[in-house]
Amino acid sequence: MEKIVTRRQVLSGAFSTAALALAGCTTSTTAPPTPEPVQPRVDASFLLNYGPRPQEEFPLPAIDPRVLAPEFRRQRVAYRTDEEPGTVVVDTSSFYLYLVEPSGTAMRYGVGLGRQGFEWSGRARIAWKRPWPTWTPPDEMIARQPELAPYSAENGGMAPGLGNPLGARALYIFQGNVDTLYRLHGTNEPASIGKAVSSGCVRLINQDVIDLYDRVRSGSSIVVT
């Protein structure tokens, strides 16, 4: 009997020790370290093309890479066309603007386009262009949105700046000597690139419209498909 009791005591002590060991595996007085969130990798070309522009009249902030999908980022691509070099081609089916270059290439930009009912197409010319333009909404737009009346032509339009819908640059589109009232222009809404949201104008990221502005001369042809 004494031998049996001793064995039970030994087993009991072993189980108690095991229980304490297991308890030590499941409790801790120190919380585990919180892992740092993984930051998206930004390549050097994105920083070069879409970084801040502190030298501008109204300094531009950098573009968040999460806002601009890779397919809509500025790049040189192979492009076969019968259009002359220097021609701007807007492909509304793919939300791309191409600036035709010699030797079968083009500089391609992602764009935002006119929403349903405001689309347009045809051949025209870029009559002139302006940096940091004043925005004057046409009478038809003011009729739809009376809150824009303070920016009418009679009131001098909206002054240039980061909040101006035309952004950092505007290129004015004419057919013959008639202003179509459509523009190629910058935007303060980078998330709108690749979408049909405008009142008919073709909008680009501000950094992209600056690049396009510097490459395109006044009088150049523009084709909107």
XYZ file of C-alpha atoms in Angstrom:
225
model
C 0.000 0.000 0.000
C 2.846 2.290 0.843
C 4.397 1.639 -2.566
C 1.137 2.535 -4.357
C 0.726 5.791 -2.455
C 4.293 6.766 -3.202
C 3.727 6.162 -6.924
C 0.592 8.292 -6.866
C 2.480 11.051 -5.153
C 5.189 10.852 -7.758
C 2.698 10.888 -10.620
C 0.801 13.743 -9.030
C 3.971 15.773 -8.745
C 4.874 15.013 -12.358
C 1.458 16.147 -13.601
C 1.719 19.335 -11.544
C 5.111 20.103 -13.004
C 3.807 19.458 -16.541
C 0.817 21.698 -15.895
C 3.101 24.508 -14.787
C 5.260 23.995 -17.861
C 2.222 24.175 -20.132
C 0.992 27.239 -18.307
C 4.310 28.870 -19.015
C 3.761 28.331 -22.776
C 0.331 29.975 -22.851
C 0.775 33.075 -20.722
C 3.159 35.997 -20.917
C 3.477 39.284 -19.104
C 5.086 40.915 -22.172
C 3.044 41.593 -25.342
C 4.686 40.508 -28.628
C 6.031 43.369 -30.781
C 3.625 44.813 -33.344
C 5.001 44.318 -36.873
C 5.602 47.467 -38.902
C 3.180 47.867 -41.846
C 4.729 47.034 -45.196
C 5.191 50.194 -47.234
C 4.560 49.969 -51.003
C 7.750 49.991 -53.033
C 8.114 53.118 -55.168
C 10.484 52.848 -58.101
C 12.861 55.627 -59.100
C 11.046 56.415 -62.354
C 7.798 57.097 -60.482
C 9.568 59.482 -58.132
C 11.177 61.218 -61.093
C 7.888 61.623 -62.986
C 5.455 62.153 -60.132
C 7.472 63.602 -57.285
C 6.854 67.096 -55.858
C 7.404 70.200 -57.990
C 8.478 72.861 -55.468
C 9.728 75.188 -58.225
C 6.240 75.710 -59.663
C 4.388 78.996 -59.121
C 2.084 76.974 -56.897
C 4.258 74.112 -55.561
C 2.807 70.724 -56.434
C 2.784 67.824 -53.966
C 3.963 64.373 -54.966
C 1.416 61.908 -56.349
C 0.584 58.922 -54.146
C 1.493 55.798 -56.194
C -1.593 54.058 -54.832
C -3.774 56.604 -56.634
C -2.330 56.227 -60.135
C -2.543 52.714 -61.591
C 0.647 51.530 -63.357
C -1.067 51.332 -66.757
C -1.923 55.047 -66.615
C 1.574 56.247 -65.769
C 3.522 58.202 -68.361
C 5.716 56.069 -70.587
C 7.142 55.847 -74.086
C 5.534 53.075 -76.136
C 5.662 51.624 -79.641
C 2.942 53.339 -81.673
C 2.203 52.943 -85.372
C 0.091 55.658 -86.964
C -0.235 57.720 -90.121
C -0.422 60.923 -88.044
C 2.494 63.336 -88.226
C 4.963 63.527 -85.333
C 3.765 66.148 -82.861
C 0.109 65.160 -83.267
C -1.880 64.491 -80.105
C -4.162 61.453 -80.324
C -6.745 60.789 -77.614
C -8.028 57.215 -77.556
C -11.257 57.459 -75.573
C -11.744 53.672 -75.537
C -8.621 53.127 -73.444
C -8.257 56.470 -71.591
C -4.886 57.151 -73.218
C -3.416 60.251 -74.795
C -0.559 59.695 -77.249
C 1.911 62.322 -78.390
C 3.201 60.959 -81.697
C 6.982 60.812 -82.031
C 9.217 59.930 -84.984
C 10.332 56.349 -85.593
C 7.143 54.611 -84.497
C 6.945 55.656 -80.866
C 4.722 57.886 -78.770
C 4.691 59.325 -75.289
C 1.604 57.870 -73.623
C -0.341 59.433 -70.748
C -3.353 58.224 -68.798
C -6.301 60.638 -68.938
C -9.748 61.286 -67.547
C -12.539 61.948 -70.050
C -16.047 63.339 -70.411
C -18.850 61.500 -68.683
C -21.852 60.168 -70.597
C -23.513 62.952 -72.561
C -20.353 65.077 -72.641
C -18.169 62.979 -74.944
C -16.762 64.454 -78.127
C -14.559 63.344 -80.975
C -13.038 64.740 -84.127
C -10.007 66.577 -85.434
C -8.959 69.999 -84.191
C -5.846 71.970 -83.247
C -4.211 73.236 -80.105
C -4.520 76.963 -80.707
C -2.654 78.130 -77.642
C -1.634 77.074 -74.162
C -1.245 78.649 -70.721
C 0.595 77.842 -67.490
C -1.494 78.070 -64.309
C -4.570 79.305 -66.194
C -7.639 81.120 -64.951
C -10.747 78.931 -65.138
C -13.920 80.419 -66.596
C -16.801 77.923 -66.682
C -18.961 78.296 -69.823
C -22.498 79.617 -69.512
C -23.943 76.143 -70.111
C -22.054 74.780 -67.102
C -23.166 77.674 -64.906
C -26.767 76.995 -65.960
C -26.362 73.411 -64.706
C -24.416 74.427 -61.617
C -25.488 77.907 -60.453
C -22.988 77.776 -57.604
C -20.282 78.422 -60.225
C -21.690 81.874 -61.067
C -19.002 83.688 -59.016
C -16.445 82.365 -61.537
C -18.226 83.593 -64.658
C -16.434 85.617 -67.325
C -18.112 88.755 -65.985
C -16.552 88.065 -62.581
C -13.106 87.324 -63.956
C -13.119 83.543 -63.552
C -11.350 81.494 -60.885
C -7.805 82.556 -60.095
C -4.967 80.084 -60.728
C -3.940 77.791 -57.915
C -3.984 74.238 -56.623
C -7.761 74.353 -56.254
C -8.363 75.511 -59.823
C -9.971 72.723 -61.927
C -7.602 73.388 -64.847
C -4.588 72.606 -62.727
C -1.031 73.535 -63.639
C -1.398 73.849 -67.425
C -4.127 74.136 -70.076
C -4.017 73.601 -73.845
C -6.951 75.196 -75.692
C -8.652 73.265 -78.496
C -10.059 75.069 -81.551
C -11.706 73.850 -84.742
C -10.764 76.411 -87.353
C -11.021 79.733 -85.512
C -13.795 78.543 -83.194
C -13.064 77.701 -79.565
C -14.562 74.281 -78.836
C -14.489 75.150 -75.096
C -12.686 71.836 -74.585
C -9.243 71.728 -73.017
C -6.352 69.442 -72.264
C -5.580 70.377 -68.691
C -4.222 69.330 -65.337
C -6.364 68.122 -62.486
C -6.414 68.328 -58.712
C -8.267 64.973 -58.673
C -5.630 62.367 -59.619
C -7.991 59.500 -58.780
C -10.159 60.535 -61.763
C -7.556 59.351 -64.294
C -8.908 56.369 -66.217
C -12.522 57.410 -65.585
C -15.246 59.262 -67.467
C -16.135 62.060 -65.060
C -15.428 65.427 -66.700
C -17.648 67.822 -68.634
C -15.866 66.898 -71.844
C -12.313 68.102 -71.255
C -9.337 65.745 -71.249
C -7.610 65.853 -67.880
C -4.137 64.656 -66.908
C -2.163 64.416 -63.687
C -0.572 67.840 -63.115
C 2.927 66.397 -63.502
C 1.863 64.835 -66.805
C 0.222 67.948 -68.232
C 3.412 69.891 -67.465
C 5.400 67.283 -69.405
C 2.920 67.382 -72.302
C 2.853 71.203 -72.294
C 6.627 71.313 -72.690
C 6.568 68.890 -75.632
C 3.602 70.200 -77.646
C 3.774 73.370 -79.725
C 0.855 75.702 -80.386
C -0.865 74.851 -83.663
C -0.375 71.102 -83.283
C -3.121 68.797 -84.501
C -5.252 66.860 -82.064
C -7.381 63.833 -82.959
C -9.975 62.462 -80.558
C -11.199 59.007 -81.546
